[in-house]
Amino acid sequence: MGAVTLRVADLDGMIRYYRDGVTLDLLSHDGPVAVLGRGTTPIVILQHAPELKHASPRDAGLFHTAILFDTREALATAIYSVASRYPGTFTGSADHLVSEAFYFTDPEGNGVELYFDRDRSQWSWVHGTVEMATIYLDPNGYLRDHLGEAGAVAAAMTDATPDARLGSAIVGHVHLSVGDVASAREFYVDRLGFETTAEMGDQALFVSAGGYHHHMAMNTWNSRGAGKRGLALGLGKVEIVVPTADDLGELGERMEHFKVGTRDDGRTLSFDDPWANLVEVRAAS
């Protein structure tokens, strides 16, 4: 998964949340657009759009952007940082068997998951379905176990230089709110080509490529029956990265076969899902 683009009303405030709270680096800030990530990897792109209004919580759109950290100490540092600076944004935590996850809501209502993956050798698969659960995970206990002195120092920094950050981070998965699971399956599995890794009846669908537990998920918990989105604050774009230009070309042919309207600028292929969530696909090489 590539970066997630968010349309925001308060650009400076949202930069502070993701930089000083979530511990991302401000990679660039050019007028109304700010890019935050780790190293050279963009994770969140913020587009200033103060003229727009917030969508209804019952609408389709972003459920959360899930940021994957490479060590438990790096995750604990981010948890401690955002919980210290923005304590009202923490919404819960869970052991999902494949991962350890902590949930927040940013100042404009966008969901954020910060997580660490257990080693793939510890994941359990049965007939192509990965075993996941939601088991209580004590955030204070997690910090006691994994927040070292270096993490506490790093969490105390604001606008830290990249060298001061612990570990690396990427977008691990993107979770969407959709109107119905059947349409999500038809689009993201049958047409786009992801594989189903887990299902929760007509409530949620988890999909991936390459044997990951999930690169994307779609649920109807708040948005059952939702139709196409209007232009609003919140999710602007989901980016997917495929390995090669050949893969991108094959995807274009696939989407044409299924009569999905696409836009091809020679570098990226973009299209809307059934709820008007913009998806952009590019090749890594």
PDB file of C-alpha atoms in Angstrom:
ATOM      1  CA  MET A   1       0.000   0.000   0.000  1.00  0.00           C
ATOM      2  CA  GLY A   2       1.117   3.513  -0.763  1.00  0.00           C
ATOM      3  CA  ALA A   3       0.246   6.769   0.960  1.00  0.00           C
ATOM      4  CA  VAL A   4      -3.288   7.708   1.996  1.00  0.00           C
ATOM      5  CA  THR A   5      -4.428  11.182   0.978  1.00  0.00           C
ATOM      6  CA  LEU A   6      -6.708  13.095   3.346  1.00  0.00           C
ATOM      7  CA  ARG A   7      -8.572  16.310   2.639  1.00  0.00           C
ATOM      8  CA  VAL A   8      -8.316  18.446   5.764  1.00  0.00           C
ATOM      9  CA  ALA A   9      -9.744  21.720   7.069  1.00  0.00           C
ATOM     10  CA  ASP A  10      -6.901  22.641   9.460  1.00  0.00           C
ATOM     11  CA  LEU A  11      -3.664  21.807   7.682  1.00  0.00           C
ATOM     12  CA  ASP A  12      -1.308  23.085  10.387  1.00  0.00           C
ATOM     13  CA  GLY A  13      -3.217  21.277  13.126  1.00  0.00           C
ATOM     14  CA  MET A  14      -3.226  18.011  11.203  1.00  0.00           C
ATOM     15  CA  ILE A  15       0.495  18.296  10.453  1.00  0.00           C
ATOM     16  CA  ARG A  16       1.122  18.650  14.187  1.00  0.00           C
ATOM     17  CA  TYR A  17      -1.009  15.589  14.953  1.00  0.00           C
ATOM     18  CA  TYR A  18       0.745  13.274  12.540  1.00  0.00           C
ATOM     19  CA  ARG A  19       4.231  14.737  13.122  1.00  0.00           C
ATOM     20  CA  ASP A  20       4.328  15.462  16.849  1.00  0.00           C
ATOM     21  CA  GLY A  21       1.712  12.894  17.870  1.00  0.00           C
ATOM     22  CA  VAL A  22       2.000   9.908  15.555  1.00  0.00           C
ATOM     23  CA  THR A  23       5.777  10.548  15.147  1.00  0.00           C
ATOM     24  CA  LEU A  24       5.900  10.809  11.366  1.00  0.00           C
ATOM     25  CA  ASP A  25       8.404  13.078   9.629  1.00  0.00           C
ATOM     26  CA  LEU A  26       7.288  16.084   7.602  1.00  0.00           C
ATOM     27  CA  LEU A  27       8.788  15.098   4.243  1.00  0.00           C
ATOM     28  CA  SER A  28       7.530  18.110   2.313  1.00  0.00           C
ATOM     29  CA  HIS A  29       5.150  21.045   2.672  1.00  0.00           C
ATOM     30  CA  ASP A  30       4.328  22.844  -0.542  1.00  0.00           C
ATOM     31  CA  GLY A  31       1.479  25.324  -0.138  1.00  0.00           C
ATOM     32  CA  PRO A  32      -1.771  23.423   0.475  1.00  0.00           C
ATOM     33  CA  VAL A  33      -0.155  19.957   0.440  1.00  0.00           C
ATOM     34  CA  ALA A  34       1.924  18.346   3.191  1.00  0.00           C
ATOM     35  CA  VAL A  35       3.494  14.879   2.964  1.00  0.00           C
ATOM     36  CA  LEU A  36       4.356  12.958   6.137  1.00  0.00           C
ATOM     37  CA  GLY A  37       6.083   9.597   6.446  1.00  0.00           C
ATOM     38  CA  ARG A  38       9.271   7.914   7.545  1.00  0.00           C
ATOM     39  CA  GLY A  39      12.602   8.087   5.738  1.00  0.00           C
ATOM     40  CA  THR A  40      11.678   8.557   2.086  1.00  0.00           C
ATOM     41  CA  THR A  41       8.353   6.697   2.390  1.00  0.00           C
ATOM     42  CA  PRO A  42       5.202   8.847   2.311  1.00  0.00           C
ATOM     43  CA  ILE A  43       2.448   7.584   4.625  1.00  0.00           C
ATOM     44  CA  VAL A  44      -0.109  10.384   4.868  1.00  0.00           C
ATOM     45  CA  ILE A  45      -0.636  13.196   2.354  1.00  0.00           C
ATOM     46  CA  LEU A  46      -2.658  16.117   3.697  1.00  0.00           C
ATOM     47  CA  GLN A  47      -4.490  18.362   1.208  1.00  0.00           C
ATOM     48  CA  HIS A  48      -5.854  21.631   2.571  1.00  0.00           C
ATOM     49  CA  ALA A  49      -9.528  21.922   1.596  1.00  0.00           C
ATOM     50  CA  PRO A  50     -11.145  24.324   4.115  1.00  0.00           C
ATOM     51  CA  GLU A  51     -14.081  24.959   1.789  1.00  0.00           C
ATOM     52  CA  LEU A  52     -15.327  21.388   2.253  1.00  0.00           C
ATOM     53  CA  LYS A  53     -17.559  20.055   5.019  1.00  0.00           C
ATOM     54  CA  HIS A  54     -17.339  16.854   7.045  1.00  0.00           C
ATOM     55  CA  ALA A  55     -19.271  13.898   5.698  1.00  0.00           C
ATOM     56  CA  SER A  56     -21.867  12.097   7.786  1.00  0.00           C
ATOM     57  CA  PRO A  57     -20.443   9.285   9.962  1.00  0.00           C
ATOM     58  CA  ARG A  58     -22.901   7.001   8.152  1.00  0.00           C
ATOM     59  CA  ASP A  59     -21.309   7.693   4.762  1.00  0.00           C
ATOM     60  CA  ALA A  60     -18.815   5.480   2.969  1.00  0.00           C
ATOM     61  CA  GLY A  61     -15.167   6.497   3.137  1.00  0.00           C
ATOM     62  CA  LEU A  62     -12.163   5.889   5.367  1.00  0.00           C
ATOM     63  CA  PHE A  63     -12.515   3.686   8.444  1.00  0.00           C
ATOM     64  CA  HIS A  64      -8.826   3.948   9.278  1.00  0.00           C
ATOM     65  CA  THR A  65      -5.323   4.268   7.902  1.00  0.00           C
ATOM     66  CA  ALA A  66      -3.199   1.532   9.482  1.00  0.00           C
ATOM     67  CA  ILE A  67       0.452   2.459  10.036  1.00  0.00           C
ATOM     68  CA  LEU A  68       2.747  -0.539  10.487  1.00  0.00           C
ATOM     69  CA  PHE A  69       5.884  -0.152  12.632  1.00  0.00           C
ATOM     70  CA  ASP A  70       8.842  -2.492  12.288  1.00  0.00           C
ATOM     71  CA  THR A  71       9.524  -2.929  16.019  1.00  0.00           C
ATOM     72  CA  ARG A  72       7.458  -3.017  19.184  1.00  0.00           C
ATOM     73  CA  GLU A  73       9.604  -0.229  20.647  1.00  0.00           C
ATOM     74  CA  ALA A  74       8.856   2.034  17.663  1.00  0.00           C
ATOM     75  CA  LEU A  75       5.144   1.280  18.026  1.00  0.00           C
ATOM     76  CA  ALA A  76       5.239   1.906  21.782  1.00  0.00           C
ATOM     77  CA  THR A  77       6.999   5.229  21.152  1.00  0.00           C
ATOM     78  CA  ALA A  78       4.265   6.332  18.769  1.00  0.00           C
ATOM     79  CA  ILE A  79       1.503   5.205  21.143  1.00  0.00           C
ATOM     80  CA  TYR A  80       3.084   7.068  24.063  1.00  0.00           C
ATOM     81  CA  SER A  81       3.625  10.182  21.959  1.00  0.00           C
ATOM     82  CA  VAL A  82       0.129  10.492  20.517  1.00  0.00           C
ATOM     83  CA  ALA A  83      -1.564   9.471  23.787  1.00  0.00           C
ATOM     84  CA  SER A  84       0.474  12.060  25.706  1.00  0.00           C
ATOM     85  CA  ARG A  85      -0.125  14.947  23.320  1.00  0.00           C
ATOM     86  CA  TYR A  86      -3.624  14.037  22.139  1.00  0.00           C
ATOM     87  CA  PRO A  87      -5.077  11.875  24.945  1.00  0.00           C
ATOM     88  CA  GLY A  88      -8.653  12.297  23.800  1.00  0.00           C
ATOM     89  CA  THR A  89      -7.934  10.628  20.462  1.00  0.00           C
ATOM     90  CA  PHE A  90      -7.248   7.093  21.784  1.00  0.00           C
ATOM     91  CA  THR A  91     -10.190   4.781  21.061  1.00  0.00           C
ATOM     92  CA  GLY A  92      -8.988   1.259  21.887  1.00  0.00           C
ATOM     93  CA  SER A  93      -6.502  -1.556  21.422  1.00  0.00           C
ATOM     94  CA  ALA A  94      -6.549  -5.227  20.522  1.00  0.00           C
ATOM     95  CA  ASP A  95      -4.437  -8.323  20.018  1.00  0.00           C
ATOM     96  CA  HIS A  96      -5.527  -9.625  16.603  1.00  0.00           C
ATOM     97  CA  LEU A  97      -3.282 -12.743  16.758  1.00  0.00           C
ATOM     98  CA  VAL A  98      -1.493 -11.647  13.586  1.00  0.00           C
ATOM     99  CA  SER A  99      -0.815  -8.190  15.003  1.00  0.00           C
ATOM    100  CA  GLU A 100      -0.939  -5.874  18.014  1.00  0.00           C
ATOM    101  CA  ALA A 101      -3.021  -2.797  17.270  1.00  0.00           C
ATOM    102  CA  PHE A 102      -3.862   0.538  18.879  1.00  0.00           C
ATOM    103  CA  TYR A 103      -6.606   2.787  17.573  1.00  0.00           C
ATOM    104  CA  PHE A 104      -7.011   6.560  17.482  1.00  0.00           C
ATOM    105  CA  THR A 105      -9.151   9.188  15.777  1.00  0.00           C
ATOM    106  CA  ASP A 106      -7.313  12.221  14.451  1.00  0.00           C
ATOM    107  CA  PRO A 107      -8.605  15.762  15.174  1.00  0.00           C
ATOM    108  CA  GLU A 108     -10.793  15.740  12.052  1.00  0.00           C
ATOM    109  CA  GLY A 109     -12.364  12.353  12.676  1.00  0.00           C
ATOM    110  CA  ASN A 110     -10.202  10.121  10.486  1.00  0.00           C
ATOM    111  CA  GLY A 111      -9.438   6.719  11.986  1.00  0.00           C
ATOM    112  CA  VAL A 112      -5.812   5.792  12.640  1.00  0.00           C
ATOM    113  CA  GLU A 113      -4.436   2.378  13.553  1.00  0.00           C
ATOM    114  CA  LEU A 114      -0.859   2.006  14.819  1.00  0.00           C
ATOM    115  CA  TYR A 115       0.288  -1.608  14.811  1.00  0.00           C
ATOM    116  CA  PHE A 116       3.042  -4.216  14.817  1.00  0.00           C
ATOM    117  CA  ASP A 117       2.916  -7.542  12.995  1.00  0.00           C
ATOM    118  CA  ARG A 118       3.799 -10.795  14.658  1.00  0.00           C
ATOM    119  CA  ASP A 119       6.167 -12.940  12.615  1.00  0.00           C
ATOM    120  CA  ARG A 120       4.392 -14.675   9.738  1.00  0.00           C
ATOM    121  CA  SER A 121       5.413 -18.040  11.179  1.00  0.00           C
ATOM    122  CA  GLN A 122       2.955 -17.334  14.012  1.00  0.00           C
ATOM    123  CA  TRP A 123      -0.011 -16.674  11.716  1.00  0.00           C
ATOM    124  CA  SER A 124      -2.503 -19.509  11.395  1.00  0.00           C
ATOM    125  CA  TRP A 125      -4.079 -20.219   7.993  1.00  0.00           C
ATOM    126  CA  VAL A 126      -6.886 -22.678   7.325  1.00  0.00           C
ATOM    127  CA  HIS A 127      -8.011 -23.219   3.717  1.00  0.00           C
ATOM    128  CA  GLY A 128      -6.800 -19.769   2.658  1.00  0.00           C
ATOM    129  CA  THR A 129      -8.337 -17.950   5.625  1.00  0.00           C
ATOM    130  CA  VAL A 130      -6.111 -16.318   8.217  1.00  0.00           C
ATOM    131  CA  GLU A 131      -7.121 -16.611  11.865  1.00  0.00           C
ATOM    132  CA  MET A 132      -7.702 -13.210  13.438  1.00  0.00           C
ATOM    133  CA  ALA A 133      -9.405 -12.255  16.675  1.00  0.00           C
ATOM    134  CA  THR A 134     -10.056  -9.222  18.864  1.00  0.00           C
ATOM    135  CA  ILE A 135      -8.545  -9.822  22.288  1.00  0.00           C
ATOM    136  CA  TYR A 136      -8.109  -7.067  24.856  1.00  0.00           C
ATOM    137  CA  LEU A 137      -4.600  -5.610  24.870  1.00  0.00           C
ATOM    138  CA  ASP A 138      -3.695  -3.414  27.847  1.00  0.00           C
ATOM    139  CA  PRO A 139      -2.071  -0.237  26.494  1.00  0.00           C
ATOM    140  CA  ASN A 140      -0.390   0.640  29.791  1.00  0.00           C
ATOM    141  CA  GLY A 141       1.046  -2.846  30.077  1.00  0.00           C
ATOM    142  CA  TYR A 142       2.260  -2.634  26.493  1.00  0.00           C
ATOM    143  CA  LEU A 143       4.087   0.598  27.229  1.00  0.00           C
ATOM    144  CA  ARG A 144       5.651  -0.849  30.373  1.00  0.00           C
ATOM    145  CA  ASP A 145       6.928  -3.816  28.376  1.00  0.00           C
ATOM    146  CA  HIS A 146       8.108  -2.076  25.216  1.00  0.00           C
ATOM    147  CA  LEU A 147       8.736   1.648  25.788  1.00  0.00           C
ATOM    148  CA  GLY A 148      12.450   1.890  26.523  1.00  0.00           C
ATOM    149  CA  GLU A 149      14.416   4.956  27.553  1.00  0.00           C
ATOM    150  CA  ALA A 150      15.244   5.780  23.921  1.00  0.00           C
ATOM    151  CA  GLY A 151      11.576   5.539  23.032  1.00  0.00           C
ATOM    152  CA  ALA A 152      10.549   7.860  25.839  1.00  0.00           C
ATOM    153  CA  VAL A 153      13.150  10.413  24.737  1.00  0.00           C
ATOM    154  CA  ALA A 154      12.055  10.156  21.098  1.00  0.00           C
ATOM    155  CA  ALA A 155       8.391  10.521  22.078  1.00  0.00           C
ATOM    156  CA  ALA A 156       9.166  13.748  23.937  1.00  0.00           C
ATOM    157  CA  MET A 157      10.538  15.423  20.806  1.00  0.00           C
ATOM    158  CA  THR A 158       8.515  17.721  18.588  1.00  0.00           C
ATOM    159  CA  ASP A 159       9.380  18.162  14.926  1.00  0.00           C
ATOM    160  CA  ALA A 160      12.141  15.614  15.449  1.00  0.00           C
ATOM    161  CA  THR A 161      14.800  15.114  12.810  1.00  0.00           C
ATOM    162  CA  PRO A 162      14.483  11.780  10.975  1.00  0.00           C
ATOM    163  CA  ASP A 163      17.623  10.525  12.709  1.00  0.00           C
ATOM    164  CA  ALA A 164      15.867  10.794  16.070  1.00  0.00           C
ATOM    165  CA  ARG A 165      12.966   8.514  15.078  1.00  0.00           C
ATOM    166  CA  LEU A 166      12.953   4.897  16.162  1.00  0.00           C
ATOM    167  CA  GLY A 167      12.468   2.302  13.433  1.00  0.00           C
ATOM    168  CA  SER A 168      10.649   2.570  10.161  1.00  0.00           C
ATOM    169  CA  ALA A 169       6.963   2.662   9.269  1.00  0.00           C
ATOM    170  CA  ILE A 170       4.734   2.174   6.229  1.00  0.00           C
ATOM    171  CA  VAL A 171       1.041   2.019   5.417  1.00  0.00           C
ATOM    172  CA  GLY A 172       0.310  -1.577   6.344  1.00  0.00           C
ATOM    173  CA  HIS A 173      -3.313  -1.602   5.283  1.00  0.00           C
ATOM    174  CA  VAL A 174      -6.268   0.653   4.565  1.00  0.00           C
ATOM    175  CA  HIS A 175      -9.709  -0.047   6.018  1.00  0.00           C
ATOM    176  CA  LEU A 176     -12.778   1.426   4.321  1.00  0.00           C
ATOM    177  CA  SER A 177     -16.392   1.975   5.319  1.00  0.00           C
ATOM    178  CA  VAL A 178     -18.626   0.705   2.506  1.00  0.00           C
ATOM    179  CA  GLY A 179     -22.312   0.263   1.774  1.00  0.00           C
ATOM    180  CA  ASP A 180     -22.302  -3.523   1.411  1.00  0.00           C
ATOM    181  CA  VAL A 181     -19.782  -6.350   1.499  1.00  0.00           C
ATOM    182  CA  ALA A 182     -21.035  -8.131  -1.636  1.00  0.00           C
ATOM    183  CA  SER A 183     -20.234  -5.114  -3.827  1.00  0.00           C
ATOM    184  CA  ALA A 184     -16.874  -4.712  -2.096  1.00  0.00           C
ATOM    185  CA  ARG A 185     -16.010  -8.344  -2.845  1.00  0.00           C
ATOM    186  CA  GLU A 186     -17.060  -8.013  -6.471  1.00  0.00           C
ATOM    187  CA  PHE A 187     -14.920  -4.917  -6.957  1.00  0.00           C
ATOM    188  CA  TYR A 188     -11.818  -5.555  -4.858  1.00  0.00           C
ATOM    189  CA  VAL A 189     -11.563  -9.334  -5.333  1.00  0.00           C
ATOM    190  CA  ASP A 190     -13.312 -10.249  -8.593  1.00  0.00           C
ATOM    191  CA  ARG A 191     -12.255  -7.154 -10.530  1.00  0.00           C
ATOM    192  CA  LEU A 192      -9.199  -5.602  -8.893  1.00  0.00           C
ATOM    193  CA  GLY A 193      -7.686  -8.993  -8.098  1.00  0.00           C
ATOM    194  CA  PHE A 194      -7.050  -9.117  -4.350  1.00  0.00           C
ATOM    195  CA  GLU A 195      -7.506 -12.438  -2.561  1.00  0.00           C
ATOM    196  CA  THR A 196      -9.988 -12.832   0.293  1.00  0.00           C
ATOM    197  CA  THR A 197      -8.194 -13.641   3.553  1.00  0.00           C
ATOM    198  CA  ALA A 198     -11.049 -13.356   6.074  1.00  0.00           C
ATOM    199  CA  GLU A 199     -14.768 -12.553   6.186  1.00  0.00           C
ATOM    200  CA  MET A 200     -17.309 -11.620   8.815  1.00  0.00           C
ATOM    201  CA  GLY A 201     -20.557 -12.475   7.051  1.00  0.00           C
ATOM    202  CA  ASP A 202     -22.117  -9.390   5.518  1.00  0.00           C
ATOM    203  CA  GLN A 203     -20.277  -7.111   7.963  1.00  0.00           C
ATOM    204  CA  ALA A 204     -16.629  -7.114   6.894  1.00  0.00           C
ATOM    205  CA  LEU A 205     -14.204  -8.383   4.276  1.00  0.00           C
ATOM    206  CA  PHE A 206     -10.401  -8.605   4.461  1.00  0.00           C
ATOM    207  CA  VAL A 207      -8.274  -8.906   1.305  1.00  0.00           C
ATOM    208  CA  SER A 208      -4.593  -9.040   0.414  1.00  0.00           C
ATOM    209  CA  ALA A 209      -1.919  -9.947  -2.096  1.00  0.00           C
ATOM    210  CA  GLY A 210       1.131 -12.128  -1.525  1.00  0.00           C
ATOM    211  CA  GLY A 211      -0.114 -13.915   1.572  1.00  0.00           C
ATOM    212  CA  TYR A 212      -0.357 -10.890   3.873  1.00  0.00           C
ATOM    213  CA  HIS A 213      -3.160 -10.955   6.475  1.00  0.00           C
ATOM    214  CA  HIS A 214      -4.805  -7.971   4.799  1.00  0.00           C
ATOM    215  CA  HIS A 215      -3.794  -4.992   2.700  1.00  0.00           C
ATOM    216  CA  MET A 216      -7.352  -3.670   2.602  1.00  0.00           C
ATOM    217  CA  ALA A 217     -10.542  -4.219   4.540  1.00  0.00           C
ATOM    218  CA  MET A 218     -14.113  -3.056   4.053  1.00  0.00           C
ATOM    219  CA  ASN A 219     -16.878  -3.006   6.636  1.00  0.00           C
ATOM    220  CA  THR A 220     -20.500  -1.881   6.988  1.00  0.00           C
ATOM    221  CA  TRP A 221     -20.441  -1.302  10.757  1.00  0.00           C
ATOM    222  CA  ASN A 222     -21.319   2.398  10.448  1.00  0.00           C
ATOM    223  CA  SER A 223     -22.173   2.698   6.753  1.00  0.00           C
ATOM    224  CA  ARG A 224     -24.551  -0.105   5.767  1.00  0.00           C
ATOM    225  CA  GLY A 225     -26.524   0.936   2.707  1.00  0.00           C
ATOM    226  CA  ALA A 226     -24.324   3.958   1.971  1.00  0.00           C
ATOM    227  CA  GLY A 227     -24.219   5.140  -1.623  1.00  0.00           C
ATOM    228  CA  LYS A 228     -21.593   7.088  -3.520  1.00  0.00           C
ATOM    229  CA  ARG A 229     -19.693   9.723  -1.584  1.00  0.00           C
ATOM    230  CA  GLY A 230     -19.926  13.393  -2.303  1.00  0.00           C
ATOM    231  CA  LEU A 231     -16.927  15.704  -2.191  1.00  0.00           C
ATOM    232  CA  ALA A 232     -16.095  16.154   1.494  1.00  0.00           C
ATOM    233  CA  LEU A 233     -13.308  16.276   4.037  1.00  0.00           C
ATOM    234  CA  GLY A 234     -11.702  12.940   4.787  1.00  0.00           C
ATOM    235  CA  LEU A 235     -10.419  10.336   2.386  1.00  0.00           C
ATOM    236  CA  GLY A 236      -9.065  11.757  -0.829  1.00  0.00           C
ATOM    237  CA  LYS A 237      -7.208   8.812  -2.335  1.00  0.00           C
ATOM    238  CA  VAL A 238      -5.944   5.295  -1.623  1.00  0.00           C
ATOM    239  CA  GLU A 239      -2.689   4.360  -3.326  1.00  0.00           C
ATOM    240  CA  ILE A 240      -1.753   0.785  -4.236  1.00  0.00           C
ATOM    241  CA  VAL A 241       1.732  -0.168  -5.453  1.00  0.00           C
ATOM    242  CA  VAL A 242       2.220  -3.153  -7.771  1.00  0.00           C
ATOM    243  CA  PRO A 243       5.679  -4.631  -8.455  1.00  0.00           C
ATOM    244  CA  THR A 244       6.210  -3.776 -12.148  1.00  0.00           C
ATOM    245  CA  ALA A 245       4.889  -1.808 -15.108  1.00  0.00           C
ATOM    246  CA  ASP A 246       3.753  -5.113 -16.607  1.00  0.00           C
ATOM    247  CA  ASP A 247       1.555  -5.678 -13.570  1.00  0.00           C
ATOM    248  CA  LEU A 248       0.094  -2.217 -14.025  1.00  0.00           C
ATOM    249  CA  GLY A 249      -0.601  -2.928 -17.692  1.00  0.00           C
ATOM    250  CA  GLU A 250      -2.279  -6.226 -16.851  1.00  0.00           C
ATOM    251  CA  LEU A 251      -4.450  -4.462 -14.289  1.00  0.00           C
ATOM    252  CA  GLY A 252      -5.494  -1.913 -16.889  1.00  0.00           C
ATOM    253  CA  GLU A 253      -6.545  -4.696 -19.242  1.00  0.00           C
ATOM    254  CA  ARG A 254      -8.400  -6.416 -16.413  1.00  0.00           C
ATOM    255  CA  MET A 255     -10.322  -3.294 -15.475  1.00  0.00           C
ATOM    256  CA  GLU A 256     -11.141  -2.637 -19.133  1.00  0.00           C
ATOM    257  CA  HIS A 257     -12.482  -6.201 -19.411  1.00  0.00           C
ATOM    258  CA  PHE A 258     -14.790  -5.520 -16.459  1.00  0.00           C
ATOM    259  CA  LYS A 259     -15.768  -2.143 -17.942  1.00  0.00           C
ATOM    260  CA  VAL A 260     -14.413  -0.189 -14.982  1.00  0.00           C
ATOM    261  CA  GLY A 261     -13.774   3.385 -16.037  1.00  0.00           C
ATOM    262  CA  THR A 262     -10.076   4.169 -15.573  1.00  0.00           C
ATOM    263  CA  ARG A 263      -7.765   7.134 -16.020  1.00  0.00           C
ATOM    264  CA  ASP A 264      -4.221   6.400 -17.240  1.00  0.00           C
ATOM    265  CA  ASP A 265      -1.608   9.170 -17.227  1.00  0.00           C
ATOM    266  CA  GLY A 266       1.227   6.874 -18.290  1.00  0.00           C
ATOM    267  CA  ARG A 267       2.515   6.456 -14.734  1.00  0.00           C
ATOM    268  CA  THR A 268      -0.578   5.626 -12.720  1.00  0.00           C
ATOM    269  CA  LEU A 269      -3.927   3.974 -13.244  1.00  0.00           C
ATOM    270  CA  SER A 270      -6.796   5.462 -11.242  1.00  0.00           C
ATOM    271  CA  PHE A 271     -10.470   4.591 -10.838  1.00  0.00           C
ATOM    272  CA  ASP A 272     -13.358   4.904  -8.410  1.00  0.00           C
ATOM    273  CA  ASP A 273     -14.748   2.035  -6.367  1.00  0.00           C
ATOM    274  CA  PRO A 274     -18.558   1.623  -6.070  1.00  0.00           C
ATOM    275  CA  TRP A 275     -18.680   4.323  -3.344  1.00  0.00           C
ATOM    276  CA  ALA A 276     -16.566   6.868  -5.267  1.00  0.00           C
ATOM    277  CA  ASN A 277     -13.450   6.214  -3.206  1.00  0.00           C
ATOM    278  CA  LEU A 278     -10.558   7.136  -5.502  1.00  0.00           C
ATOM    279  CA  VAL A 279      -7.975   4.353  -5.930  1.00  0.00           C
ATOM    280  CA  GLU A 280      -4.675   5.042  -7.688  1.00  0.00           C
ATOM    281  CA  VAL A 281      -2.280   2.239  -8.684  1.00  0.00           C
ATOM    282  CA  ARG A 282       1.351   2.709  -9.690  1.00  0.00           C
ATOM    283  CA  ALA A 283       4.279   0.433 -10.351  1.00  0.00           C
ATOM    284  CA  ALA A 284       7.184   0.235  -7.927  1.00  0.00           C
ATOM    285  CA  SER A 285       9.626  -0.142 -10.826  1.00  0.00           C
TER     286      SER A 285
END
